[in-house]
Coordinates of C-alpha atoms and ligand atoms in Angstrom, one line a residue:
M1 CA -3.8 -34.3 26.7
K2 CA -2.5 -31.7 29.2
Y3 CA -2.1 -28.7 27.0
D4 CA -4.5 -27.3 24.3
V5 CA -1.7 -25.0 23.0
I6 CA 2.0 -25.0 23.4
I7 CA 3.7 -21.7 22.6
A8 CA 7.4 -21.5 21.8
G9 CA 8.9 -18.1 23.1
A10 CA 7.9 -15.9 26.0
G11 CA 8.6 -12.6 24.1
P12 CA 5.8 -10.1 24.0
V13 CA 3.9 -11.9 21.2
G14 CA 4.1 -15.4 22.8
L15 CA 3.0 -13.9 26.2
F16 CA 0.1 -11.9 24.7
L17 CA -1.1 -14.9 22.7
A18 CA -0.9 -17.0 25.9
C19 CA -3.1 -14.5 27.7
E20 CA -5.6 -14.5 24.8
L21 CA -5.9 -18.3 24.8
A22 CA -6.0 -18.6 28.6
L23 CA -8.7 -15.9 28.7
A24 CA -10.7 -18.2 26.4
R25 CA -10.2 -21.1 28.8
C26 CA -7.5 -23.0 26.9
A27 CA -4.7 -24.8 28.8
V28 CA -1.5 -23.2 27.7
L29 CA 2.2 -24.0 28.1
V30 CA 4.9 -21.5 27.1
L31 CA 8.4 -22.8 26.6
E32 CA 11.1 -20.1 26.7
K33 CA 14.8 -20.5 25.7
A34 CA 16.2 -17.9 28.1
A35 CA 16.5 -18.9 31.7
D36 CA 16.3 -15.2 32.8
P37 CA 14.0 -12.7 31.1
V38 CA 16.3 -9.7 32.0
S39 CA 18.4 -8.2 29.2
P40 CA 19.9 -4.7 28.6
F41 CA 18.3 -4.8 25.2
K42 CA 14.8 -4.9 26.7
Q43 CA 15.5 -1.9 29.0
F44 CA 15.7 1.9 28.4
P45 CA 17.0 3.1 26.0
F46 CA 17.5 0.1 23.6
G47 CA 14.4 -1.5 24.9
I48 CA 12.1 1.4 24.2
R49 CA 9.3 0.5 21.7
G50 CA 6.8 2.7 20.1
L51 CA 3.3 1.2 20.6
S52 CA 0.9 2.2 17.8
A53 CA -2.9 2.6 17.8
P54 CA -4.0 -1.0 17.2
T55 CA -1.6 -2.2 20.0
L56 CA -2.9 0.4 22.4
E57 CA -6.5 -0.6 21.6
A58 CA -5.7 -4.2 22.0
L59 CA -4.1 -3.6 25.4
D60 CA -7.1 -1.5 26.5
R61 CA -9.5 -4.2 25.3
R62 CA -7.8 -6.6 27.8
D63 CA -7.4 -4.0 30.6
L64 CA -3.6 -4.2 30.3
L65 CA -3.0 -0.6 29.2
N66 CA -3.5 0.9 32.6
A67 CA -0.9 -1.4 34.1
L68 CA 1.8 -0.3 31.6
D69 CA 4.1 2.7 32.1
T70 CA 3.6 4.5 28.7
P71 CA 4.9 8.1 28.8
Q72 CA 3.9 10.3 25.8
R73 CA 7.5 11.4 25.5
R74 CA 10.7 10.8 27.4
A75 CA 12.4 13.7 29.1
H76 CA 15.0 15.1 26.6
P77 CA 18.3 13.6 27.7
F78 CA 20.5 16.4 26.4
S79 CA 21.1 20.0 27.4
K80 CA 18.3 22.6 27.6
E81 CA 19.7 24.2 24.4
A82 CA 19.4 20.9 22.5
Q83 CA 15.9 20.5 23.9
A84 CA 14.9 23.9 22.6
Q85 CA 16.3 23.1 19.2
A86 CA 14.5 19.8 18.9
P87 CA 11.7 19.9 16.4
R88 CA 8.2 19.0 17.5
Q89 CA 8.3 15.7 15.7
A90 CA 5.5 13.2 16.1
G91 CA 7.5 10.4 14.4
H92 CA 9.5 9.7 11.4
F93 CA 9.7 7.9 8.1
A94 CA 13.2 7.0 6.9
G95 CA 14.5 9.5 9.4
I96 CA 12.4 12.3 8.0
G97 CA 10.4 13.8 10.8
F98 CA 6.7 14.6 10.5
N99 CA 5.2 17.4 12.5
A100 CA 2.3 16.9 14.9
D101 CA 0.9 20.3 13.9
R102 CA 0.5 19.2 10.3
I103 CA -1.7 16.2 11.0
D104 CA -5.4 16.5 10.1
S105 CA -7.1 14.0 12.4
T106 CA -10.5 14.8 10.8
Q107 CA -9.3 12.5 8.0
W108 CA -9.7 9.6 10.6
P109 CA -13.5 9.6 11.0
Y110 CA -13.6 6.5 13.2
R111 CA -11.4 8.0 16.0
L112 CA -13.5 9.4 18.8
P113 CA -12.5 11.6 21.8
T114 CA -12.6 8.4 23.9
S115 CA -10.2 6.6 21.6
T116 CA -6.9 5.3 23.1
P117 CA -3.9 7.4 22.1
T118 CA -2.4 7.1 18.6
S119 CA 1.1 6.2 19.9
L120 CA 2.9 5.8 23.2
M121 CA 6.2 4.4 24.3
S122 CA 7.0 1.5 26.5
E123 CA 10.0 -0.6 27.6
M124 CA 10.0 -4.1 26.3
A125 CA 10.9 -5.3 29.9
A126 CA 7.9 -3.5 31.3
L127 CA 5.6 -4.9 28.6
E128 CA 6.8 -8.4 29.1
A129 CA 6.5 -8.1 32.9
V130 CA 2.8 -6.9 32.6
L131 CA 2.0 -9.8 30.2
T132 CA 3.8 -12.3 32.4
D133 CA 1.8 -11.3 35.4
R134 CA -1.5 -11.5 33.5
A135 CA -0.5 -14.9 32.1
A136 CA 0.2 -16.2 35.6
Q137 CA -3.1 -14.9 36.8
L138 CA -4.9 -16.8 34.0
G139 CA -3.1 -20.0 34.8
V140 CA -0.6 -20.1 31.9
D141 CA 2.3 -22.5 32.6
I142 CA 5.6 -20.8 31.7
K143 CA 8.8 -22.9 31.7
R144 CA 12.0 -20.9 31.2
G145 CA 15.4 -22.3 30.2
Q146 CA 13.6 -24.7 27.8
A147 CA 14.6 -24.1 24.2
V148 CA 12.4 -25.9 21.6
T149 CA 14.8 -28.0 19.6
A150 CA 12.5 -30.3 17.6
I151 CA 8.8 -30.8 16.9
S152 CA 6.5 -33.5 15.4
Q153 CA 2.9 -33.5 14.6
S154 CA 0.2 -36.0 13.9
E155 CA -3.4 -35.5 12.7
D156 CA -4.6 -34.5 16.2
A157 CA -1.6 -33.6 18.3
V158 CA 1.9 -32.1 18.4
T159 CA 5.0 -33.1 20.4
V160 CA 7.5 -30.4 21.3
F161 CA 11.0 -31.4 22.3
T162 CA 13.6 -29.5 24.4
D163 CA 17.0 -30.8 25.4
S164 CA 15.6 -32.2 28.6
A165 CA 11.9 -33.1 28.0
A166 CA 9.0 -33.7 25.5
F167 CA 5.6 -31.9 25.8
G168 CA 2.4 -32.9 24.2
G169 CA -0.3 -30.6 23.1
R170 CA -3.0 -30.1 20.4
W171 CA -1.5 -27.1 18.7
L172 CA 1.9 -25.4 18.6
V173 CA 2.5 -21.7 17.9
G174 CA 6.0 -20.5 17.1
C175 CA 6.5 -17.1 18.7
D176 CA 10.2 -17.7 19.1
G177 CA 11.5 -14.7 17.2
A178 CA 13.4 -14.0 14.1
R179 CA 15.5 -17.2 14.1
S180 CA 12.5 -19.3 15.0
A181 CA 13.3 -23.0 15.6
V182 CA 9.7 -23.8 15.0
R183 CA 9.7 -22.1 11.6
K184 CA 12.9 -24.0 10.7
A185 CA 11.6 -27.3 11.9
G186 CA 8.2 -26.9 10.2
R187 CA 7.4 -26.9 6.5
F188 CA 7.6 -23.2 6.1
T189 CA 9.1 -21.1 3.4
F190 CA 10.6 -17.8 4.5
A191 CA 10.7 -15.7 1.4
G192 CA 11.9 -12.1 0.9
T193 CA 14.8 -9.8 0.3
E194 CA 18.4 -9.6 1.4
P195 CA 19.7 -6.7 3.5
S196 CA 21.4 -3.6 2.2
F197 CA 23.0 -2.3 5.4
T198 CA 24.2 -3.3 8.9
G199 CA 22.7 -1.6 11.9
Y200 CA 24.5 -1.3 15.2
S201 CA 23.0 -0.6 18.7
I202 CA 25.8 0.3 21.2
K203 CA 26.3 1.6 24.6
A204 CA 29.7 3.2 25.0
D205 CA 31.7 5.8 26.8
L206 CA 32.9 8.4 24.3
A207 CA 36.2 10.2 24.9
D208 CA 34.7 13.5 23.7
P209 CA 30.8 13.3 23.6
S210 CA 30.5 16.8 22.1
V211 CA 31.9 15.4 18.8
L212 CA 28.6 13.7 18.0
A213 CA 25.3 15.6 17.7
P214 CA 22.2 14.4 19.7
G215 CA 19.2 12.9 17.9
R216 CA 19.0 11.4 14.4
N217 CA 21.8 12.4 11.9
L218 CA 21.9 11.4 8.3
T219 CA 25.4 11.8 6.8
S220 CA 26.9 11.2 3.4
N221 CA 28.0 7.7 4.7
G222 CA 25.0 6.5 6.6
M223 CA 23.1 7.4 9.8
Y224 CA 23.7 7.7 13.5
F225 CA 21.1 8.3 16.2
Q226 CA 22.2 9.3 19.7
S227 CA 19.2 8.9 21.9
Q228 CA 21.1 9.4 25.2
P229 CA 24.7 10.4 25.6
G230 CA 26.7 7.3 24.6
F231 CA 23.7 5.3 23.5
L232 CA 24.0 5.0 19.7
V233 CA 22.2 3.4 16.9
M234 CA 24.1 3.4 13.5
Q235 CA 23.4 2.3 10.0
Q236 CA 26.3 1.5 7.7
F237 CA 25.6 1.0 4.0
D238 CA 29.0 0.6 2.6
G239 CA 30.5 -2.1 4.8
G240 CA 28.5 -5.1 3.6
A241 CA 25.2 -6.1 5.2
A242 CA 25.5 -8.6 8.0
H243 CA 24.1 -9.6 11.4
D244 CA 27.1 -10.9 13.3
T245 CA 28.3 -10.7 16.9
G246 CA 31.9 -10.8 15.5
L247 CA 31.3 -7.3 14.3
C248 CA 30.9 -6.0 17.9
T249 CA 34.5 -5.4 18.8
L250 CA 35.6 -2.0 20.0
E251 CA 37.9 -1.5 17.0
H252 CA 35.3 -2.4 14.5
V253 CA 32.5 -0.4 16.1
Q254 CA 34.7 2.7 16.4
A255 CA 35.6 2.5 12.7
V256 CA 31.9 2.3 11.8
L257 CA 31.1 5.2 14.1
R258 CA 33.8 7.4 12.5
R259 CA 32.7 6.4 9.1
V260 CA 28.9 7.0 9.5
S261 CA 29.4 10.2 11.6
N262 CA 32.2 11.7 9.4
S263 CA 34.0 12.5 12.6
N264 CA 37.0 11.4 14.7
A265 CA 34.8 10.2 17.6
T266 CA 36.7 7.9 19.9
I267 CA 35.1 5.2 22.0
A268 CA 36.9 5.0 25.4
A269 CA 34.9 1.9 26.5
L270 CA 32.3 -0.3 24.8
H271 CA 29.7 -1.8 27.2
T272 CA 27.1 -3.3 24.9
A273 CA 26.8 -3.9 21.2
S274 CA 24.5 -5.8 18.9
T275 CA 23.9 -5.8 15.1
W276 CA 20.7 -5.9 13.0
T277 CA 19.9 -5.6 9.3
D278 CA 17.1 -4.7 6.9
R279 CA 16.7 -8.3 5.8
A280 CA 12.9 -8.5 5.0
R281 CA 11.3 -12.0 5.0
Q282 CA 7.9 -13.4 5.6
A283 CA 6.6 -17.0 5.9
T284 CA 4.6 -17.6 2.8
E285 CA 2.1 -19.6 4.9
Y286 CA 1.5 -19.0 8.6
R287 CA 0.2 -22.5 9.2
D288 CA 1.5 -26.0 8.6
G289 CA -1.2 -28.4 10.0
R290 CA -1.2 -28.0 13.8
I291 CA 1.7 -25.6 13.8
L292 CA 1.3 -21.8 13.4
L293 CA 3.6 -18.8 13.4
A294 CA 3.2 -15.3 14.9
G295 CA 5.4 -12.3 15.5
D296 CA 9.0 -12.1 14.3
A297 CA 8.9 -15.9 13.8
A298 CA 6.5 -15.2 10.9
H299 CA 8.1 -12.0 9.5
I300 CA 11.3 -10.0 9.9
H301 CA 12.2 -6.5 8.7
A302 CA 14.4 -3.6 9.7
P303 CA 13.3 -1.9 13.0
L304 CA 13.0 1.4 11.2
G305 CA 9.9 3.3 12.3
G306 CA 9.1 0.7 15.0
Q307 CA 6.5 -1.6 13.5
G308 CA 7.6 -5.2 14.3
L309 CA 6.3 -5.5 17.8
N310 CA 3.0 -3.9 16.9
L311 CA 2.7 -6.3 13.9
G312 CA 3.3 -9.3 16.1
L313 CA 0.9 -8.3 18.8
G314 CA -1.7 -7.8 16.0
D315 CA -1.0 -11.4 14.9
A316 CA -1.6 -12.6 18.5
M317 CA -4.9 -10.6 18.9
N318 CA -6.2 -12.0 15.6
L319 CA -5.1 -15.6 16.2
G320 CA -6.0 -16.0 19.9
W321 CA -9.8 -16.2 19.8
K322 CA -9.8 -18.1 16.5
L323 CA -7.5 -20.8 17.8
A324 CA -9.4 -20.9 21.1
A325 CA -12.7 -21.4 19.2
T326 CA -11.0 -24.2 17.2
V327 CA -9.9 -25.9 20.4
H328 CA -13.4 -25.7 21.8
G329 CA -15.1 -26.9 18.6
T330 CA -17.1 -23.7 18.3
A331 CA -15.3 -22.3 15.2
A332 CA -17.0 -22.2 11.9
P333 CA -15.1 -24.2 9.2
G334 CA -12.2 -22.2 7.8
L335 CA -12.1 -19.7 10.8
L336 CA -8.5 -20.6 11.7
D337 CA -7.3 -20.2 8.1
S338 CA -8.7 -16.6 8.1
Y339 CA -5.7 -15.8 10.3
Q340 CA -3.4 -16.2 7.3
R341 CA -5.8 -14.5 5.0
E342 CA -6.2 -11.4 7.2
R343 CA -2.7 -11.1 8.7
H344 CA -0.4 -12.0 5.9
P345 CA -1.3 -8.9 3.7
I346 CA -0.8 -6.7 6.7
G347 CA 2.7 -8.2 7.3
M348 CA 3.5 -7.7 3.7
R349 CA 2.6 -4.0 3.9
V350 CA 4.9 -3.5 6.9
L351 CA 7.8 -5.2 5.1
D352 CA 7.3 -2.9 2.2
W353 CA 7.2 0.1 4.5
S354 CA 10.6 -0.9 5.9
R355 CA 12.0 -1.6 2.4
A356 CA 11.0 1.9 1.3
Q357 CA 12.7 3.5 4.2
A358 CA 15.9 1.5 3.6
V359 CA 16.0 2.8 0.0
L360 CA 15.4 6.4 1.1
M361 CA 18.2 6.3 3.7
T362 CA 20.8 4.9 1.4
P363 CA 23.5 7.7 1.0
T364 CA 23.5 7.9 -2.8
P365 CA 22.7 10.9 -5.1
E366 CA 19.6 9.1 -6.4
A367 CA 18.2 8.3 -3.0
N368 CA 19.0 11.9 -1.8
A369 CA 17.0 13.3 -4.7
L370 CA 14.0 11.1 -3.8
R371 CA 14.4 11.9 -0.1
A372 CA 14.1 15.6 -0.8
I373 CA 10.8 15.1 -2.7
V374 CA 9.4 12.8 0.1
S375 CA 10.5 15.3 2.7
D376 CA 8.6 18.1 0.9
L377 CA 5.5 16.0 0.7
M378 CA 5.7 15.2 4.4
Q379 CA 5.5 18.9 5.2
T380 CA 2.1 19.1 3.6
V381 CA -1.1 18.3 5.7
D382 CA -2.1 15.4 3.5
G383 CA 1.5 14.0 3.5
A384 CA 2.0 14.3 7.2
T385 CA -1.5 12.8 7.8
Y386 CA -0.9 9.9 5.5
I387 CA 2.5 9.1 7.0
A388 CA 1.3 9.4 10.6
G389 CA -1.7 7.2 9.7
R390 CA 0.6 4.5 8.4
V391 CA 3.2 4.7 11.2
W392 CA 0.4 4.6 13.9
G393 CA -1.6 1.9 12.1
I394 CA -4.7 4.0 12.0
G395 CA -6.1 3.2 8.6
T396 CA -5.5 -0.6 9.0
R397 CA -8.4 -2.5 7.6
L398 CA -9.0 -6.2 7.0
D399 CA -10.6 -7.2 3.8
L400 CA -13.9 -8.7 4.9
G401 CA -15.6 -8.3 1.6
D402 CA -18.1 -5.8 0.3
G403 CA -20.2 -4.6 3.2
H404 CA -20.5 -1.5 5.3
P405 CA -17.4 0.8 5.1
L406 CA -16.7 0.1 8.8
D407 CA -16.4 -3.7 8.3
G408 CA -12.9 -4.8 8.9
H409 CA -11.9 -1.7 10.8
S410 CA -11.1 -1.5 14.5
V411 CA -14.3 -0.5 16.3
P412 CA -14.4 3.1 17.4
N413 CA -14.2 3.4 21.1
F414 CA -17.9 4.5 21.6
A415 CA -18.7 5.9 25.1
L416 CA -22.0 4.3 26.0
D417 CA -24.9 5.6 28.1
T418 CA -24.2 2.7 30.4
G419 CA -21.0 4.5 31.4
A420 CA -18.7 1.9 29.7
T421 CA -16.6 2.2 26.6
V422 CA -16.6 -0.4 23.9
G423 CA -13.0 -1.2 24.9
E424 CA -14.1 -2.1 28.4
L425 CA -17.0 -4.3 27.2
L426 CA -14.6 -6.4 25.2
R427 CA -12.4 -7.3 28.2
D428 CA -14.0 -10.8 28.7
G429 CA -12.8 -11.8 25.2
R430 CA -16.2 -12.4 23.8
A431 CA -17.7 -10.8 20.6
L432 CA -20.2 -8.0 21.1
L433 CA -23.4 -7.3 19.2
L434 CA -24.0 -3.6 19.9
D435 CA -27.5 -2.5 19.1
F436 CA -28.0 1.2 18.8
G437 CA -31.6 0.6 18.1
G438 CA -31.1 -0.5 14.5
L439 CA -32.0 -4.2 14.9
R440 CA -35.5 -5.7 14.8
S441 CA -34.8 -8.7 17.0
G442 CA -31.1 -8.4 17.9
D443 CA -31.2 -10.5 21.0
A444 CA -32.9 -13.4 19.2
L445 CA -30.4 -13.2 16.4
V446 CA -27.5 -14.3 18.6
R447 CA -29.5 -16.8 20.6
G448 CA -27.6 -20.0 20.4
Y449 CA -24.2 -18.2 20.5
R450 CA -24.3 -16.9 24.0
G451 CA -20.9 -18.3 24.9
Q452 CA -19.4 -16.5 22.0
I453 CA -21.4 -13.3 21.6
R454 CA -22.8 -10.8 24.1
Y455 CA -25.8 -8.7 23.1
L456 CA -26.2 -5.2 24.3
A457 CA -28.8 -2.6 23.5
A458 CA -27.4 0.9 24.3
R459 CA -26.9 4.4 23.1
A460 CA -23.6 6.2 22.5
H461 CA -22.9 9.9 22.8
D462 CA -21.8 9.8 19.1
Q463 CA -23.1 6.8 17.2
L464 CA -21.6 7.9 13.8
G465 CA -24.9 7.3 12.2
L466 CA -24.8 3.5 12.9
G467 CA -27.7 1.3 13.8
A468 CA -25.8 -1.8 15.0
L469 CA -22.4 -3.5 14.9
L470 CA -21.1 -7.0 15.5
I471 CA -17.6 -6.6 17.0
R472 CA -15.3 -9.6 17.0
P473 CA -13.3 -10.5 20.2
D474 CA -10.3 -8.8 18.7
G475 CA -12.2 -5.5 18.3
I476 CA -12.6 -5.7 14.5
V477 CA -16.0 -4.8 13.2
A478 CA -17.4 -8.0 11.5
W479 CA -20.6 -6.4 10.4
A480 CA -22.3 -3.0 10.7
C481 CA -25.5 -1.3 9.5
D482 CA -26.5 2.3 9.4
A483 CA -29.4 3.5 11.5
G484 CA -32.7 2.4 9.8
V485 CA -30.9 0.2 7.2
D486 CA -30.8 -3.3 8.7
T487 CA -29.5 -5.3 5.7
G488 CA -30.5 -8.6 7.2
T489 CA -27.1 -10.1 6.6
L490 CA -26.1 -10.4 10.2
A491 CA -27.1 -14.1 10.6
H492 CA -24.9 -15.1 7.7
V493 CA -22.0 -13.2 9.1
V494 CA -22.3 -14.8 12.5
A495 CA -22.4 -18.3 10.8
R496 CA -19.1 -17.4 9.1
Y497 CA -17.4 -17.2 12.4
W498 CA -19.0 -19.6 14.9
L499 CA -21.0 -22.8 15.1
P500 CA -24.2 -22.5 17.1
E501 CA -24.1 -24.1 20.6
R502 CA -25.6 -27.4 21.0
Ligands
FAD1 C1 16.7 -1.9 17.8 C2 15.3 -2.3 17.7 C3 14.2 -1.4 17.9 C4 12.9 -1.8 17.7 N1 11.9 -0.9 17.9 C5 10.6 -1.2 17.7 C6 9.5 -0.3 17.9 O1 9.7 0.8 18.3 N2 8.2 -0.7 17.7 C7 8.0 -2.0 17.3 O2 6.8 -2.3 17.1 N3 9.0 -2.9 17.1 C8 10.3 -2.6 17.3 N4 11.3 -3.5 17.2 C9 10.9 -4.9 16.8 C10 10.4 -5.7 18.0 O3 11.3 -5.6 19.1 C11 10.2 -7.1 17.6 O4 9.4 -7.2 16.4 C12 9.4 -7.9 18.7 O5 10.3 -8.0 19.9 C13 9.0 -9.2 18.3 O6 8.4 -9.9 19.4 P1 8.3 -11.5 19.4 O7 7.7 -11.9 20.6 O8 7.8 -12.0 18.1 O9 9.9 -12.0 19.3 P2 11.0 -11.8 20.4 O10 10.8 -10.5 21.1 O11 12.3 -12.0 19.7 O12 10.8 -12.9 21.4 C14 11.0 -14.3 21.1 C15 11.2 -15.1 22.3 O13 11.5 -16.5 21.9 C16 12.6 -17.0 22.6 N5 13.1 -18.1 21.9 C17 14.0 -18.0 20.8 N6 14.2 -19.3 20.3 C18 13.5 -20.1 21.1 C19 13.4 -21.5 21.1 N7 14.0 -22.3 20.3 N8 12.6 -22.1 22.1 C20 11.9 -21.3 23.0 N9 12.0 -20.0 23.0 C21 12.8 -19.4 22.1 C22 13.5 -15.8 22.8 O14 14.4 -16.0 23.9 C23 12.5 -14.7 23.1 O15 12.2 -14.5 24.4 C24 12.6 -3.1 17.3 C25 13.6 -4.1 17.2 C26 15.0 -3.7 17.4 C27 16.1 -4.7 17.2

């Protein structure tokens, strides 16, 4: 069979997954519906995406972060006066800003001075370009203008059909976005909640731009956010909730703008418009036999607070090495199913985060009362730190059972006496047994797993009191022990992930 894995969709999640699999020496085909990757919705300002801590760590762990243009902040697009008035917001929850000065980062003990930033911005187009380049370097076959229309699977293979061809592989991953053809063709249930509002992203010439305020504005009828003059995002709560290109006429969009801004704003010309909603749904299972889902194909929710891309890239980082080990026959039984076990609860949490925001943004007296309380709490140090931690994904932890408190966390980016950081050591996509002197016979412990696990005895500037750690290829700590307390459980943990080499 020519391909180990076929991926539907060359969005950021499909491309990143393709890179992960190809890094682990899998033969990968990506089928992409669009003939041309260029779209105004992937470019500044609509295409701007906030990348959170787990994404930045993942990109660093594959040496992709340096290639990406990720400004800390964009230049303020409005006047100097507007810039001076802009609060020093680090992010928002339901449109309520949290202040960088209020965040107490000592509450995040596993972040070190060498950690990658907590959040940066990137253009979707730039991210996709960097991932496409890397995929090409790794030998991924990307075919554009090939929409997946049907699929079939047997016990040991999949066949993927487009209008013009059929492709055979061992596994199929649907990364084909919110309206995933793979999800619809497979035996998946997409369960969740219906939307409460319609969102609009538009680029327009306004007859009198001064009628609308810059930035995010909550009104008694909804919300509008003017990121650049004429680039508007709107939420309308009282016009029904729908995702429909028929709603994108100048007349309709202007009526919505006037309603949500409580103004007489006039659109002189409408250049681009699209709609979105807060529909929140998640596949109940991420796997149906040889077919898996990742990214928006597996879960959708409102883009409030910018979580969807980060969630999807986290799926890809979690799935890639497990699927590759399954392809190569080195995965322990059940490893592939741990993808669902580990990622589904994280997806559920993000959906709830978006639902909570939609409720708080609804222009009703009840929601306004709740908003005032949440807003007060967010001005406190603990409140701002909690919200920032959730928005930036800092506290994210997989449930790997009762072990060391670090188990299931993203590994701190230790700076080692060898001159490397842990992030740099993970770039070959192998697991790492990092011995700070806490193991009795560390090298011998992973003998028989050399293709999967690299052993390194080293010292770090700040070892956080640890004796040793086993770090998975995705940068998650699988096992850790404190200095002088080797619990002797490492061999069992290794056997949970990999089969010994023959
Ligand atoms: C206005 C807005 C702002 C957002 N802001 C943020 C943010 O700041 N941070 C954040 O994390 N997320 C944000 N998101 C969400 C984020 O953009 C998505 O979650 C992310 O793009 C999902 O990536 P994906 O690769 O799973 O899907 P997509 O990006 O949708 O890519 C899917 C790909 O599959 C292709 N495809 C579709 N059907 C087929 C088929 N049948 N066969 C083959 N290919 C197919 C598509 O052409 C596309 O290239 C935002 C979303 C919106 C709408």
